[in-house]
PDB file of C-alpha atoms in Angstrom:
ATOM      1  CA  PHE A   6       0.584  -8.903  13.442  1.00 74.00           C
ATOM      2  CA  ASP A   7      -2.339 -12.425  14.100  1.00 80.00           C
ATOM      3  CA  SER A   8      -5.737 -10.220  12.681  1.00 83.00           C
ATOM      4  CA  PRO A   9      -9.276 -11.614  13.071  1.00 75.00           C
ATOM      5  CA  PRO A  10      -9.511 -13.363   9.768  1.00 75.00           C
ATOM      6  CA  ARG A  11     -12.630 -10.880   9.010  1.00 80.00           C
ATOM      7  CA  HIS A  12      -9.887  -7.740   8.656  1.00 80.00           C
ATOM      8  CA  LEU A  13      -7.951 -10.212   5.697  1.00 83.00           C
ATOM      9  CA  GLU A  14     -10.870  -9.854   3.185  1.00 85.00           C
ATOM     10  CA  ASN A  15     -11.472  -7.054   0.563  1.00 86.00           C
ATOM     11  CA  ARG A  16     -11.837  -3.996   1.938  1.00 87.00           C
ATOM     12  CA  SER A  17     -14.243  -1.861  -0.542  1.00 88.00           C
ATOM     13  CA  GLY A  18     -12.664  -1.023  -3.465  1.00 88.00           C
ATOM     14  CA  GLU A  19      -9.389  -2.854  -2.845  1.00 93.00           C
ATOM     15  CA  TYR A  20      -9.067  -6.132  -4.754  1.00 94.00           C
ATOM     16  CA  ILE A  21      -5.849  -8.855  -5.131  1.00 95.00           C
ATOM     17  CA  ILE A  22      -3.314  -8.109  -7.487  1.00 96.00           C
ATOM     18  CA  ASP A  23      -1.302 -11.166  -7.280  1.00 95.00           C
ATOM     19  CA  SER A  24      -0.948 -14.232  -4.748  1.00 94.00           C
ATOM     20  CA  ILE A  25       2.923 -16.022  -3.850  1.00 93.00           C
ATOM     21  CA  ASN A  26       2.129 -18.809  -2.528  1.00 92.00           C
ATOM     22  CA  SER A  27       5.450 -20.677  -0.636  1.00 92.00           C
ATOM     23  CA  VAL A  28       7.098 -17.279   1.328  1.00 94.00           C
ATOM     24  CA  GLU A  29       8.338 -17.052   4.497  1.00 93.00           C
ATOM     25  CA  ASP A  30       8.405 -14.657   7.085  1.00 94.00           C
ATOM     26  CA  THR A  31      11.560 -14.624   7.490  1.00 93.00           C
ATOM     27  CA  LYS A  32      11.856 -12.313  10.497  1.00 92.00           C
ATOM     28  CA  GLY A  33       9.074 -12.961  12.162  1.00 89.00           C
ATOM     29  CA  ASN A  34       7.882 -16.504  11.834  1.00 88.00           C
ATOM     30  CA  ASN A  35      11.557 -17.689  10.292  1.00 90.00           C
ATOM     31  CA  GLY A  36      10.323 -21.039   9.720  1.00 86.00           C
ATOM     32  CA  GLU A  37       7.147 -21.156   9.127  1.00 90.00           C
ATOM     33  CA  ARG A  38       6.006 -21.357   5.823  1.00 93.00           C
ATOM     34  CA  GLY A  39       3.127 -18.924   4.525  1.00 95.00           C
ATOM     35  CA  SER A  40       1.255 -17.443   1.162  1.00 95.00           C
ATOM     36  CA  LEU A  41       1.973 -13.681   0.337  1.00 95.00           C
ATOM     37  CA  VAL A  42      -1.210 -11.502  -1.176  1.00 96.00           C
ATOM     38  CA  VAL A  43      -0.607  -8.587  -2.812  1.00 96.00           C
ATOM     39  CA  THR A  44      -3.608  -6.227  -2.991  1.00 96.00           C
ATOM     40  CA  ASN A  45      -4.217  -2.363  -5.308  1.00 94.00           C
ATOM     41  CA  LEU A  46      -3.988  -1.654  -0.843  1.00 93.00           C
ATOM     42  CA  ARG A  47      -1.465  -2.982   1.133  1.00 95.00           C
ATOM     43  CA  ILE A  48       0.193  -6.662   1.757  1.00 95.00           C
ATOM     44  CA  LEU A  49      -0.676  -9.875   3.104  1.00 96.00           C
ATOM     45  CA  TRP A  50       0.953 -12.518   4.661  1.00 95.00           C
ATOM     46  CA  ILE A  51      -1.114 -15.391   6.119  1.00 94.00           C
ATOM     47  CA  ALA A  52       0.973 -18.731   7.242  1.00 93.00           C
ATOM     48  CA  HIS A  53      -0.286 -22.416   5.419  1.00 93.00           C
ATOM     49  CA  LYS A  54      -0.291 -23.503   8.781  1.00 92.00           C
ATOM     50  CA  THR A  55      -3.318 -21.246  10.353  1.00 87.00           C
ATOM     51  CA  ASN A  56      -4.496 -17.799   9.036  1.00 84.00           C
ATOM     52  CA  ARG A  57      -4.930 -16.411  12.605  1.00 86.00           C
ATOM     53  CA  THR A  58      -0.758 -15.674  11.974  1.00 92.00           C
ATOM     54  CA  ASN A  59      -0.794 -13.257   9.426  1.00 93.00           C
ATOM     55  CA  LEU A  60       0.363  -9.833   8.736  1.00 94.00           C
ATOM     56  CA  SER A  61      -1.332  -6.857   6.928  1.00 94.00           C
ATOM     57  CA  ILE A  62       0.915  -4.141   6.187  1.00 95.00           C
ATOM     58  CA  GLY A  63      -1.298  -1.311   4.305  1.00 94.00           C
ATOM     59  CA  PHE A  64       0.942   0.989   1.030  1.00 95.00           C
ATOM     60  CA  ASN A  65       0.660   4.191   2.818  1.00 93.00           C
ATOM     61  CA  THR A  66       2.882   2.536   6.170  1.00 95.00           C
ATOM     62  CA  VAL A  67       5.954   1.690   3.732  1.00 96.00           C
ATOM     63  CA  LEU A  68       8.554   4.115   4.529  1.00 96.00           C
ATOM     64  CA  THR A  69      11.624   1.927   1.896  1.00 95.00           C
ATOM     65  CA  ILE A  70      11.889  -1.090   0.694  1.00 96.00           C
ATOM     66  CA  SER A  71      15.203  -2.655  -0.280  1.00 95.00           C
ATOM     67  CA  ILE A  72      16.620  -6.248  -1.530  1.00 94.00           C
ATOM     68  CA  ARG A  73      19.448  -7.738   1.006  1.00 94.00           C
ATOM     69  CA  LYS A  74      21.021 -11.364   2.355  1.00 93.00           C
ATOM     70  CA  ALA A  75      19.169 -12.501   4.681  1.00 92.00           C
ATOM     71  CA  ARG A  76      19.292 -16.145   6.698  1.00 90.00           C
ATOM     72  CA  SER A  77      16.347 -18.136   6.053  1.00 90.00           C
ATOM     73  CA  LYS A  78      15.645 -21.975   8.246  1.00 90.00           C
ATOM     74  CA  LEU A  79      13.922 -22.878   4.919  1.00 89.00           C
ATOM     75  CA  ARG A  80      16.276 -21.968   2.609  1.00 89.00           C
ATOM     76  CA  GLY A  81      19.641 -20.981   4.641  1.00 89.00           C
ATOM     77  CA  PRO A  82      21.086 -17.499   3.331  1.00 91.00           C
ATOM     78  CA  THR A  83      19.225 -16.306   0.418  1.00 92.00           C
ATOM     79  CA  LEU A  84      17.715 -12.478  -1.137  1.00 93.00           C
ATOM     80  CA  ALA A  85      15.377 -11.084   0.594  1.00 94.00           C
ATOM     81  CA  LEU A  86      12.185  -9.101   0.979  1.00 95.00           C
ATOM     82  CA  TYR A  87      13.042  -5.909   3.785  1.00 97.00           C
ATOM     83  CA  ILE A  88      10.067  -3.578   4.190  1.00 97.00           C
ATOM     84  CA  MET A  89      10.230  -1.022   6.737  1.00 97.00           C
ATOM     85  CA  THR A  90       7.412   0.988   7.667  1.00 96.00           C
ATOM     86  CA  LYS A  91       5.994   3.324  10.039  1.00 95.00           C
ATOM     87  CA  ASP A  92       2.540   3.193  12.410  1.00 91.00           C
ATOM     88  CA  ASN A  93       1.817   6.428  14.621  1.00 90.00           C
ATOM     89  CA  ASN A  94       5.457   6.391  16.237  1.00 91.00           C
ATOM     90  CA  SER A  95       6.956   2.553  15.704  1.00 94.00           C
ATOM     91  CA  ARG A  96       9.232   2.041  13.497  1.00 96.00           C
ATOM     92  CA  PHE A  97       8.124  -1.775  11.533  1.00 96.00           C
ATOM     93  CA  GLU A  98      10.459  -3.960   9.883  1.00 96.00           C
ATOM     94  CA  PHE A  99       9.591  -6.924   7.810  1.00 96.00           C
ATOM     95  CA  ILE A 100      12.002  -9.848   6.018  1.00 95.00           C
ATOM     96  CA  PHE A 101      10.054 -11.841   3.651  1.00 96.00           C
ATOM     97  CA  THR A 102      12.103 -14.826   1.240  1.00 94.00           C
ATOM     98  CA  SER A 103      10.692 -16.284  -1.632  1.00 93.00           C
ATOM     99  CA  LEU A 104      10.944 -20.586  -0.975  1.00 91.00           C
ATOM    100  CA  VAL A 105      11.195 -20.311  -4.607  1.00 89.00           C
ATOM    101  CA  LYS A 106      14.863 -21.295  -5.988  1.00 85.00           C
ATOM    102  CA  ASN A 107      14.978 -18.480  -8.951  1.00 84.00           C
ATOM    103  CA  SER A 108      12.138 -17.031  -8.693  1.00 87.00           C
ATOM    104  CA  PRO A 109      12.657 -12.786  -8.358  1.00 90.00           C
ATOM    105  CA  ARG A 110       7.862 -12.504  -8.616  1.00 89.00           C
ATOM    106  CA  LEU A 111       8.410 -11.061  -4.843  1.00 90.00           C
ATOM    107  CA  PHE A 112      11.236  -8.660  -5.431  1.00 93.00           C
ATOM    108  CA  THR A 113       9.354  -7.412  -8.690  1.00 93.00           C
ATOM    109  CA  THR A 114       5.997  -7.478  -7.726  1.00 94.00           C
ATOM    110  CA  ILE A 115       5.581  -5.595  -4.020  1.00 94.00           C
ATOM    111  CA  GLN A 116       8.472  -2.841  -5.751  1.00 95.00           C
ATOM    112  CA  ALA A 117       5.624  -3.014  -8.803  1.00 95.00           C
ATOM    113  CA  VAL A 118       2.663  -2.284  -6.769  1.00 96.00           C
ATOM    114  CA  LEU A 119       4.458   0.272  -4.266  1.00 95.00           C
ATOM    115  CA  ARG A 120       5.506   2.407  -6.817  1.00 94.00           C
ATOM    116  CA  ALA A 121       2.089   2.398  -8.689  1.00 93.00           C
ATOM    117  CA  TYR A 122       0.750   3.192  -5.241  1.00 93.00           C
ATOM    118  CA  GLU A 123       2.719   6.110  -4.423  1.00 91.00           C
ATOM    119  CA  THR A 124       2.472   7.238  -7.823  1.00 87.00           C
ATOM    120  CA  SER A 125      -1.605   7.157  -7.362  1.00 85.00           C
ATOM    121  CA  LYS A 126      -1.507   9.363  -4.110  1.00 82.00           C
ATOM    122  CA  LEU A 127      -2.885  12.191  -6.057  1.00 75.00           C
ATOM    123  CA  TYR A 128      -5.785  10.357  -6.748  1.00 71.00           C
ATOM    124  CA  ARG A 129      -6.405   8.875  -3.644  1.00 72.00           C
ATOM    125  CA  ASP A 130      -5.879  11.861  -1.514  1.00 70.00           C
ATOM    126  CA  LEU A 131      -7.809  15.034  -1.294  1.00 64.00           C
ATOM    127  CA  LYS A 132      -5.073  18.335  -1.673  1.00 63.00           C
ATOM    128  CA  LEU A 133      -5.997  21.393   0.303  1.00 61.00           C
ATOM    129  CA  ARG A 134      -4.355  24.931  -0.999  1.00 61.00           C
ATOM    130  CA  GLY A 135      -2.151  23.247  -3.345  1.00 66.00           C
ATOM    131  CA  SER A 136      -1.753  24.658  -6.660  1.00 70.00           C
ATOM    132  CA  ILE A 137      -4.589  23.564  -8.907  1.00 77.00           C
ATOM    133  CA  ILE A 138      -5.857  26.340 -10.391  1.00 78.00           C
ATOM    134  CA  ARG A 139      -3.165  27.820 -13.342  1.00 81.00           C
ATOM    135  CA  ASP A 140      -4.412  31.758 -15.610  1.00 84.00           C
ATOM    136  CA  GLN A 141      -7.788  30.960 -13.781  1.00 80.00           C
ATOM    137  CA  GLN A 142      -8.462  27.197 -15.091  1.00 84.00           C
ATOM    138  CA  LEU A 143      -8.267  23.778 -13.321  1.00 85.00           C
ATOM    139  CA  VAL A 144      -5.033  21.505 -13.732  1.00 85.00           C
ATOM    140  CA  LEU A 145      -6.302  18.280 -13.972  1.00 86.00           C
ATOM    141  CA  LEU A 146      -3.822  15.614 -13.185  1.00 81.00           C
ATOM    142  CA  PRO A 147      -3.757  12.635 -16.588  1.00 82.00           C
ATOM    143  CA  LEU A 148      -6.523  11.008 -17.904  1.00 84.00           C
ATOM    144  CA  GLU A 149      -8.409  13.204 -14.992  1.00 86.00           C
ATOM    145  CA  GLN A 150     -11.699  13.879 -16.325  1.00 90.00           C
ATOM    146  CA  VAL A 151     -14.843  16.828 -14.988  1.00 92.00           C
ATOM    147  CA  TYR A 152     -17.756  15.576 -14.044  1.00 94.00           C
ATOM    148  CA  ASN A 153     -19.529  18.524 -13.322  1.00 94.00           C
ATOM    149  CA  GLN A 154     -19.070  22.192 -12.503  1.00 92.00           C
ATOM    150  CA  ILE A 155     -21.386  23.321  -9.984  1.00 93.00           C
ATOM    151  CA  PRO A 156     -20.674  27.273  -9.858  1.00 91.00           C
ATOM    152  CA  ASP A 157     -21.518  29.479  -6.716  1.00 91.00           C
ATOM    153  CA  ALA A 158     -20.496  27.039  -4.689  1.00 90.00           C
ATOM    154  CA  TRP A 159     -20.141  28.823  -0.785  1.00 88.00           C
ATOM    155  CA  ASN A 160     -16.269  27.248   0.900  1.00 82.00           C
ATOM    156  CA  LEU A 161     -17.728  26.946   4.387  1.00 82.00           C
ATOM    157  CA  SER A 162     -14.788  27.506   7.558  1.00 74.00           C
ATOM    158  CA  SER A 163     -14.871  28.978  11.085  1.00 70.00           C
ATOM    159  CA  ASP A 164     -16.321  31.844  10.616  1.00 74.00           C
ATOM    160  CA  GLN A 165     -16.203  32.812   7.209  1.00 79.00           C
ATOM    161  CA  GLY A 166     -17.225  32.071   3.756  1.00 82.00           C
ATOM    162  CA  ASN A 167     -15.554  32.010   0.491  1.00 84.00           C
ATOM    163  CA  LEU A 168     -17.990  31.842  -3.420  1.00 86.00           C
ATOM    164  CA  GLY A 169     -16.209  29.736  -5.885  1.00 86.00           C
ATOM    165  CA  GLN A 170     -17.004  26.935  -8.480  1.00 87.00           C
ATOM    166  CA  PHE A 171     -17.102  23.127  -6.670  1.00 88.00           C
ATOM    167  CA  PHE A 172     -16.068  19.898  -9.846  1.00 88.00           C
ATOM    168  CA  VAL A 173     -16.469  17.049  -9.511  1.00 89.00           C
ATOM    169  CA  THR A 174     -13.140  14.676 -10.831  1.00 86.00           C
TER     170      THR A 174
END
């Protein structure tokens, strides 16, 4: 909520997928026009009047999204995008309304990007003790490639170590 402008800049590896003008933050800033920026890691809403009024929602915090009716000061009764999130032990609900009539872009873009984010978690997250070995062979994810294989590598933890192979994919 209301992050300094430098926190709205793209982080390393982050890129903008879409920028949607004329979006209202119907729950927190009802009646205020802003822009919604969708990146590969988060959703940003920035008020047109001042960029000090903003939201940054990481995809990793999103629990559910849905499309339901809402009451907008700028559009009246309309369909809106509801995003339920959880950060630490607190839950937050965000409601966004497109101010462009009959434009499904707000809904379709965020649904598609969130789906892509959720289905690609295995490529980003380190999975420990998962079933990644079958018949003594490394099981690769779709489009994953082995770049290097280092034999006789030690995995050291606590007071013990295990000798194995290290794969760079």
